[in-house]
Short mmCIF file of C-alpha atoms in Angstrom, two decimals:
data_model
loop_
_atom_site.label_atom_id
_atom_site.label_comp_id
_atom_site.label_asym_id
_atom_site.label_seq_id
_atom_site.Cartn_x
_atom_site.Cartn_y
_atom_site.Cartn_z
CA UNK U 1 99.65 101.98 92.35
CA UNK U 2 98.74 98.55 91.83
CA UNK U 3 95.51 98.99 91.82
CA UNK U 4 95.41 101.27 88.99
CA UNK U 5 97.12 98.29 87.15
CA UNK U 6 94.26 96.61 84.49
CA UNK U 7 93.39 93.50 86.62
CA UNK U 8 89.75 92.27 86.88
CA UNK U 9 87.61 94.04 88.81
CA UNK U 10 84.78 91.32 89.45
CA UNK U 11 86.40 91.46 93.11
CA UNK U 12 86.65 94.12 95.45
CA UNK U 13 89.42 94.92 96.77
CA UNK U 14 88.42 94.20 100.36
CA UNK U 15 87.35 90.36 98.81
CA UNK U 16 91.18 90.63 97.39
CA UNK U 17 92.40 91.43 100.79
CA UNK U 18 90.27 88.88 103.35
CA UNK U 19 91.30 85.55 100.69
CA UNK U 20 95.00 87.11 101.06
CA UNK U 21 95.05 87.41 104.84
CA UNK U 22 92.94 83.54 104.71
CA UNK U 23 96.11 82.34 102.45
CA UNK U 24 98.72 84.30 104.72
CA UNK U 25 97.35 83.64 108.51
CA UNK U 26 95.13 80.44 107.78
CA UNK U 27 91.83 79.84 108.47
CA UNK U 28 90.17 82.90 111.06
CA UNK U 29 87.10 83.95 112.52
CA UNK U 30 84.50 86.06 110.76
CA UNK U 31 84.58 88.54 113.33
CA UNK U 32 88.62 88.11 112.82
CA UNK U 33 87.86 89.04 109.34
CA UNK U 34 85.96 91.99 109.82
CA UNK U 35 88.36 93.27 112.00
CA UNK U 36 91.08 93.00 109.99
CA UNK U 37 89.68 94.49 106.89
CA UNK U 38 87.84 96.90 108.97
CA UNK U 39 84.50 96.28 108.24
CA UNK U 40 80.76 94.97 109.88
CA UNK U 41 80.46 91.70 111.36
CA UNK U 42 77.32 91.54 108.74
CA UNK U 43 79.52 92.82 106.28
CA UNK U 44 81.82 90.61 106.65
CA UNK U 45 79.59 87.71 106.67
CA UNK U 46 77.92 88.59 103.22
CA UNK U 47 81.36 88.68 101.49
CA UNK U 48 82.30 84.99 102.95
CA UNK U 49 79.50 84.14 101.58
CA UNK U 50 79.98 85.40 97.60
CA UNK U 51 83.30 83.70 98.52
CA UNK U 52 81.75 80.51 99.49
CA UNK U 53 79.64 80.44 96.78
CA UNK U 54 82.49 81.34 93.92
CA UNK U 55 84.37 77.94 95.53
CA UNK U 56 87.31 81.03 96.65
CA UNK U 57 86.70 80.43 100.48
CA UNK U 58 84.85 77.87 102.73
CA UNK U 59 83.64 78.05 106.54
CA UNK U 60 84.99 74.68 108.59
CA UNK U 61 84.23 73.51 112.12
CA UNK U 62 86.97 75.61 114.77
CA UNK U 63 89.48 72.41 115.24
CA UNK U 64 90.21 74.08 118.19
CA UNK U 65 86.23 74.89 119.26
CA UNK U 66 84.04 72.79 117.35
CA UNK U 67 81.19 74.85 118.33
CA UNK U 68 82.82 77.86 116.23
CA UNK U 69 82.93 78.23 112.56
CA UNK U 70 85.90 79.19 110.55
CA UNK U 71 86.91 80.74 107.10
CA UNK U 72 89.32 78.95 105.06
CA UNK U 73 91.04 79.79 101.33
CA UNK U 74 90.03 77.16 98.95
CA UNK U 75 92.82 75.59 96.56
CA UNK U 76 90.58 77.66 94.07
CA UNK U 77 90.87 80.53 96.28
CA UNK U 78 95.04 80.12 96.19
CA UNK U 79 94.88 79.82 92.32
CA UNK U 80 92.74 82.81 91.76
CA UNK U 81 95.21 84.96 93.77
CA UNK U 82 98.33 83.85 91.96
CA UNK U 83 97.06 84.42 88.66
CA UNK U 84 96.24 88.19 89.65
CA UNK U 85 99.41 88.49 91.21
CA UNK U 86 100.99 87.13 88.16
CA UNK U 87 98.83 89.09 86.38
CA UNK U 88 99.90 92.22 88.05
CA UNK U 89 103.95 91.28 88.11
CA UNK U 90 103.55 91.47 84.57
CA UNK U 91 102.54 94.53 84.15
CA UNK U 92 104.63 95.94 86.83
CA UNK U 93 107.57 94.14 85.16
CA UNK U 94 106.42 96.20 81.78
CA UNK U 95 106.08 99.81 83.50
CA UNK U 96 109.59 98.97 85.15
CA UNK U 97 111.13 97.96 82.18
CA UNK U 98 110.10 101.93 80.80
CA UNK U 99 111.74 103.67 83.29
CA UNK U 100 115.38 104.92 83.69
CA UNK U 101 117.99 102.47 84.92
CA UNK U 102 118.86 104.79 87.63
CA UNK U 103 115.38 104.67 88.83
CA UNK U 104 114.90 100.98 88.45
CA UNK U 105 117.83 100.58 90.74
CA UNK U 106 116.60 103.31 93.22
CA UNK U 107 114.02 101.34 93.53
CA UNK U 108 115.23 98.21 93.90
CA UNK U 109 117.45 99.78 96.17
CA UNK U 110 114.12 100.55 98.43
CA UNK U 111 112.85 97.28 98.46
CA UNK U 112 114.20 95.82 101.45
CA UNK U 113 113.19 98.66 103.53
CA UNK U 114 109.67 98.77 102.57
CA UNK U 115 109.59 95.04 102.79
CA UNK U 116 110.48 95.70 106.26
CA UNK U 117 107.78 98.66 106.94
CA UNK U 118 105.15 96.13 105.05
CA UNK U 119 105.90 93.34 108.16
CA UNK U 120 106.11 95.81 110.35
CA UNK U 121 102.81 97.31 109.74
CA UNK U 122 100.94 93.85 109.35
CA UNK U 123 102.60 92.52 112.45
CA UNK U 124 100.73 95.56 114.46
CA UNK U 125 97.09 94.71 112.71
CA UNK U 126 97.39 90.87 113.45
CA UNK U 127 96.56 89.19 116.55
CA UNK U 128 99.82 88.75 118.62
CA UNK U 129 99.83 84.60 118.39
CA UNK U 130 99.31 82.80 115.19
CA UNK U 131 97.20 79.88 115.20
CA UNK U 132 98.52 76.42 115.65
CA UNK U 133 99.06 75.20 112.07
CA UNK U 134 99.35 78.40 110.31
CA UNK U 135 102.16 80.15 108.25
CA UNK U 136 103.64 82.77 110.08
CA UNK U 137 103.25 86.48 109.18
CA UNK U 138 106.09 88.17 106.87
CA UNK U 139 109.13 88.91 108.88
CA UNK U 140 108.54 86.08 112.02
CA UNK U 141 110.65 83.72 112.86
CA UNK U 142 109.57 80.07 114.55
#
């Protein structure tokens, strides 16, 4: 459903989703990357790249492997995603606010649960270990 909310398109939704996993599990491999969104390696390495050059992402030295390059948000990168997420609450808030009560508070009834399925399902597509430094995953505890 959100994505039939009127957002910009200019990015896809697989550019959408590697800057969100970047902001969420810190700065990862390409082949990480591709993984994770289920694409190419070359794939992959083509959409850092229209990242890298619309200041949204950047590649960094491994500080664990110097020898191995890493893909990082950009403070740019973190402001573009919470305007579209405002964006989105918005109009989420205004299709909410046309419904039913009753169905505004079976819904709100739901969230907890699918907040749980949500961790739940990321937790099984991430790597088992976070890396040093980097937020934890929805639903972990240090």
């Amino acid at each position: 459903m959100m994505r039939l909310l009127d957002v910009p398109r200019d990015l896809s939704m697989t550019a959408l989703s590697t800057l969100a996993n970047l902001e969420r599990l810190g700065p990862r491999r390409i082949t990480e990357l591709a993984t994770l969104e289920g694409v190419t390696q070359p794939a992959m390495t083509r959409l850092v790249s229209r990242l890298e050059r619309e200041h949204l992402a950047e590649r960094l030295p491994d500080p664990v492997d110097g020898r191995v390059v890493v893909v990082a948000i950009t403070r740019h990168g973190r402001d573009e995603l919470a305007r579209r997420r405002a964006a989105q609450a918005k109009q989420l808030a205004e299709l909410l606010a046309d419904l039913p009560e009753a169905d505004r508070e079976a819904i709100a009834a739901a969230l907890p649960a699918l907040d749980r399925l949500t961790a739940h399902a990321f937790n099984a597509l991430t790597p088992a270990t976070p890396r040093e430094g980097t937020p934890q995953t929805p639903g972990e505890h240090a």
